[in-house]
Amino acid sequence: MLSARSLFEEIIDNDETYQLFCSVAASGEAQGGWENGRIAALLPESMRHLAPKVARHGADEDKHGRIFHGLLRRRGLSAVEVPPETDYTMLLERAGIGLAHDKLKREEPLDEADIITYLAHSRVTEQRASDQMDMLRRHFAGHPEVGNAVRIISGDEDNHLAYCHEELLRLADEGHGPTIRRILHDCARSENRVYRDVSLAVMAHMGRVLGWSRPKAAVLAGAIHASYAYERTHGWRRMVTLTMPARRDALGGPATPEPEFA
């Protein structure tokens, strides 16, 4: 019977698919670390109070990248080039999600509208990350090879999501609510499409390596399309609502160190 657990077990039990999985994850986390680091450096004067939290967010993402590289080293593997069609962060940028890298590479301060955009986009993408890591934590928190990494990263992603909720609600109280709602809705629609396309591409690569039968590959592709259809009609709401988190000031301290194996 196909399940998320059985599929992931197939992926981590095979060196080649495990290598691709960790490489894709490490690349995305490193990109997120760079983006947050640049945003922290370019914050407008009126929002400099966010600098420690944005920097902490970036430090967490960098840490996650090192964790995935550490998982590869433990198995005697190295990172491989990420196929462009599986590069979630690159495809998000092409879809207009997040701040353009050309802007982040300059030394010109960002403005408040840029930071609102950054936080709203992060609220959507961090929901995705939190959901994915929650699924992995439910099934693999006790796994001898990846369990520790899953628990650490999942906790961090929950913190990132809480931070986005809290800061966006504060900005909404300052009168930015309509702008935030518009950006959240636009971003959720675009992110859903990107996530569908990346999921299909990743499953196609995994299937070729693992020798999945045509019916099995078709069932998995159908499930991805069905999930996308659900998100377009109903699931998107979880990505655009704002609720004050139980965990307040979630990024108020320094990043926790990665485990020793990384």
mmCIF file of C-alpha atoms in Angstrom, residues 10-166:
data_model
loop_
_atom_site.group_PDB
_atom_site.id
_atom_site.type_symbol
_atom_site.label_atom_id
_atom_site.label_comp_id
_atom_site.label_asym_id
_atom_site.label_seq_id
_atom_site.Cartn_x
_atom_site.Cartn_y
_atom_site.Cartn_z
ATOM 1 C CA GLU A 10 12.081 3.913 -0.231
ATOM 2 C CA ILE A 11 13.839 7.219 -0.815
ATOM 3 C CA ILE A 12 16.088 7.121 2.248
ATOM 4 C CA ASP A 13 16.960 3.439 1.803
ATOM 5 C CA ASN A 14 18.462 4.067 -1.645
ATOM 6 C CA ASP A 15 21.733 6.019 -1.752
ATOM 7 C CA GLU A 16 21.009 7.776 -5.034
ATOM 8 C CA THR A 17 17.536 9.002 -4.115
ATOM 9 C CA TYR A 18 18.668 9.896 -0.591
ATOM 10 C CA GLN A 19 21.510 11.889 -2.133
ATOM 11 C CA LEU A 20 19.098 13.811 -4.350
ATOM 12 C CA PHE A 21 16.630 14.407 -1.513
ATOM 13 C CA CYS A 22 19.311 15.804 0.827
ATOM 14 C CA SER A 23 20.904 17.844 -1.977
ATOM 15 C CA VAL A 24 17.612 19.479 -2.950
ATOM 16 C CA ALA A 25 16.849 20.244 0.699
ATOM 17 C CA ALA A 26 20.337 21.583 1.450
ATOM 18 C CA SER A 27 20.282 23.847 -1.600
ATOM 19 C CA GLY A 28 16.918 25.330 -0.687
ATOM 20 C CA GLU A 29 17.919 25.936 2.917
ATOM 21 C CA ALA A 30 21.203 27.593 1.905
ATOM 22 C CA GLN A 31 19.304 29.886 -0.463
ATOM 23 C CA GLY A 32 16.892 30.813 2.310
ATOM 24 C CA GLY A 33 19.812 31.554 4.600
ATOM 25 C CA TRP A 34 21.366 33.913 2.074
ATOM 26 C CA GLU A 35 18.084 35.702 1.386
ATOM 27 C CA ASN A 36 17.340 36.306 5.060
ATOM 28 C CA GLY A 37 20.903 37.411 5.694
ATOM 29 C CA ARG A 38 20.670 40.008 2.944
ATOM 30 C CA ILE A 39 17.256 41.203 4.136
ATOM 31 C CA ALA A 40 18.588 41.620 7.675
ATOM 32 C CA ALA A 41 21.431 43.760 6.319
ATOM 33 C CA LEU A 42 19.146 45.905 4.137
ATOM 34 C CA LEU A 43 16.253 46.578 6.520
ATOM 35 C CA PRO A 44 14.985 50.168 6.422
ATOM 36 C CA GLU A 45 15.762 52.264 9.473
ATOM 37 C CA SER A 46 12.110 52.209 10.556
ATOM 38 C CA MET A 47 12.221 48.398 10.799
ATOM 39 C CA ARG A 48 15.722 47.808 12.159
ATOM 40 C CA HIS A 49 14.139 46.288 15.257
ATOM 41 C CA LEU A 50 13.467 43.185 13.125
ATOM 42 C CA ALA A 51 17.144 42.664 12.287
ATOM 43 C CA PRO A 52 17.904 40.110 15.048
ATOM 44 C CA LYS A 53 14.858 38.012 14.116
ATOM 45 C CA VAL A 54 15.500 38.105 10.372
ATOM 46 C CA ALA A 55 19.149 37.241 11.011
ATOM 47 C CA ARG A 56 18.088 34.379 13.303
ATOM 48 C CA HIS A 57 15.782 33.117 10.567
ATOM 49 C CA GLY A 58 18.689 33.109 8.136
ATOM 50 C CA ALA A 59 21.002 31.425 10.649
ATOM 51 C CA ASP A 60 18.432 28.662 11.144
ATOM 52 C CA GLU A 61 18.197 28.086 7.393
ATOM 53 C CA ASP A 62 21.990 27.933 7.101
ATOM 54 C CA LYS A 63 22.008 25.426 9.958
ATOM 55 C CA HIS A 64 19.459 23.251 8.165
ATOM 56 C CA GLY A 65 21.653 23.234 5.078
ATOM 57 C CA ARG A 66 24.594 22.033 7.167
ATOM 58 C CA ILE A 67 22.405 19.360 8.734
ATOM 59 C CA PHE A 68 21.482 17.929 5.331
ATOM 60 C CA HIS A 69 25.126 17.984 4.255
ATOM 61 C CA GLY A 70 25.935 16.213 7.511
ATOM 62 C CA LEU A 71 23.399 13.511 6.766
ATOM 63 C CA LEU A 72 25.089 12.956 3.417
ATOM 64 C CA ARG A 73 28.555 12.737 4.982
ATOM 65 C CA ARG A 74 27.361 10.178 7.504
ATOM 66 C CA ARG A 75 26.541 7.881 4.603
ATOM 67 C CA GLY A 76 29.717 8.681 2.705
ATOM 68 C CA LEU A 77 27.898 10.725 0.076
ATOM 69 C CA SER A 78 28.340 14.242 -1.266
ATOM 70 C CA ALA A 79 25.817 16.717 -2.590
ATOM 71 C CA VAL A 80 24.834 16.509 -6.245
ATOM 72 C CA GLU A 81 23.668 19.207 -8.626
ATOM 73 C CA VAL A 82 20.010 20.027 -8.153
ATOM 74 C CA PRO A 83 17.938 19.568 -11.340
ATOM 75 C CA PRO A 84 16.402 22.957 -12.206
ATOM 76 C CA GLU A 85 12.863 21.565 -12.315
ATOM 77 C CA THR A 86 13.214 20.441 -8.675
ATOM 78 C CA ASP A 87 14.632 23.745 -7.403
ATOM 79 C CA TYR A 88 11.715 25.057 -5.323
ATOM 80 C CA THR A 89 13.401 28.301 -4.260
ATOM 81 C CA MET A 90 14.539 29.219 -7.767
ATOM 82 C CA LEU A 91 11.098 28.518 -9.201
ATOM 83 C CA LEU A 92 9.464 30.570 -6.446
ATOM 84 C CA GLU A 93 11.619 33.538 -7.405
ATOM 85 C CA ARG A 94 10.718 33.112 -11.070
ATOM 86 C CA ALA A 95 7.049 33.105 -10.054
ATOM 87 C CA GLY A 96 7.562 36.414 -8.281
ATOM 88 C CA ILE A 97 7.432 35.019 -4.762
ATOM 89 C CA GLY A 98 9.805 36.742 -2.386
ATOM 90 C CA LEU A 99 12.133 39.643 -3.034
ATOM 91 C CA ALA A 100 14.064 39.575 -6.308
ATOM 92 C CA HIS A 101 17.660 38.485 -5.934
ATOM 93 C CA ASP A 102 18.792 41.415 -8.083
ATOM 94 C CA LYS A 103 17.383 43.723 -5.421
ATOM 95 C CA LEU A 104 18.968 41.775 -2.574
ATOM 96 C CA LYS A 105 22.390 41.888 -4.225
ATOM 97 C CA ARG A 106 22.429 45.684 -4.202
ATOM 98 C CA GLU A 107 23.550 47.756 -1.244
ATOM 99 C CA GLU A 108 20.405 49.902 -1.287
ATOM 100 C CA PRO A 109 18.133 49.720 1.781
ATOM 101 C CA LEU A 110 14.791 48.004 1.311
ATOM 102 C CA ASP A 111 11.587 49.865 2.107
ATOM 103 C CA GLU A 112 8.663 48.955 4.351
ATOM 104 C CA ALA A 113 6.656 47.575 1.417
ATOM 105 C CA ASP A 114 9.515 45.178 0.668
ATOM 106 C CA ILE A 115 9.530 43.885 4.240
ATOM 107 C CA ILE A 116 5.767 43.421 4.272
ATOM 108 C CA THR A 117 6.127 41.439 1.045
ATOM 109 C CA TYR A 118 8.952 39.379 2.540
ATOM 110 C CA LEU A 119 6.973 38.539 5.677
ATOM 111 C CA ALA A 120 3.777 37.700 3.778
ATOM 112 C CA HIS A 121 5.607 35.457 1.335
ATOM 113 C CA SER A 122 7.486 33.821 4.198
ATOM 114 C CA ARG A 123 4.206 33.134 5.995
ATOM 115 C CA VAL A 124 3.089 31.069 2.970
ATOM 116 C CA THR A 125 6.348 29.216 2.323
ATOM 117 C CA GLU A 126 6.959 28.565 6.021
ATOM 118 C CA GLN A 127 3.491 27.014 6.248
ATOM 119 C CA ARG A 128 4.582 24.585 3.545
ATOM 120 C CA ALA A 129 7.841 23.850 5.324
ATOM 121 C CA SER A 130 6.133 23.403 8.683
ATOM 122 C CA ASP A 131 3.528 21.049 7.193
ATOM 123 C CA GLN A 132 6.180 18.935 5.461
ATOM 124 C CA MET A 133 8.371 18.654 8.524
ATOM 125 C CA ASP A 134 5.360 17.872 10.724
ATOM 126 C CA MET A 135 4.571 14.933 8.435
ATOM 127 C CA LEU A 136 8.169 13.703 8.610
ATOM 128 C CA ARG A 137 8.256 14.159 12.375
ATOM 129 C CA ARG A 138 5.107 12.058 12.804
ATOM 130 C CA HIS A 139 6.601 9.168 10.841
ATOM 131 C CA PHE A 140 10.365 9.466 11.351
ATOM 132 C CA ALA A 141 11.095 11.283 14.629
ATOM 133 C CA GLY A 142 12.477 8.012 15.993
ATOM 134 C CA HIS A 143 14.412 6.997 12.869
ATOM 135 C CA PRO A 144 18.050 6.213 13.787
ATOM 136 C CA GLU A 145 19.516 8.064 10.800
ATOM 137 C CA VAL A 146 17.276 11.068 10.158
ATOM 138 C CA GLY A 147 15.147 11.332 13.309
ATOM 139 C CA ASN A 148 17.295 13.884 15.158
ATOM 140 C CA ALA A 149 17.533 16.126 12.088
ATOM 141 C CA VAL A 150 13.783 15.912 11.489
ATOM 142 C CA ARG A 151 12.975 16.916 15.071
ATOM 143 C CA ILE A 152 15.356 19.887 15.065
ATOM 144 C CA ILE A 153 14.317 21.255 11.674
ATOM 145 C CA SER A 154 10.620 20.757 12.394
ATOM 146 C CA GLY A 155 10.878 22.775 15.588
ATOM 147 C CA ASP A 156 12.700 25.563 13.781
ATOM 148 C CA GLU A 157 10.117 25.699 10.991
ATOM 149 C CA ASP A 158 7.347 26.000 13.573
ATOM 150 C CA ASN A 159 9.247 28.937 15.092
ATOM 151 C CA HIS A 160 9.604 30.600 11.691
ATOM 152 C CA LEU A 161 5.883 30.278 11.035
ATOM 153 C CA ALA A 162 5.003 31.684 14.467
ATOM 154 C CA TYR A 163 7.313 34.650 13.862
ATOM 155 C CA CYS A 164 5.634 35.433 10.527
ATOM 156 C CA HIS A 165 2.157 35.323 12.089
ATOM 157 C CA GLU A 166 3.153 37.610 14.958
#
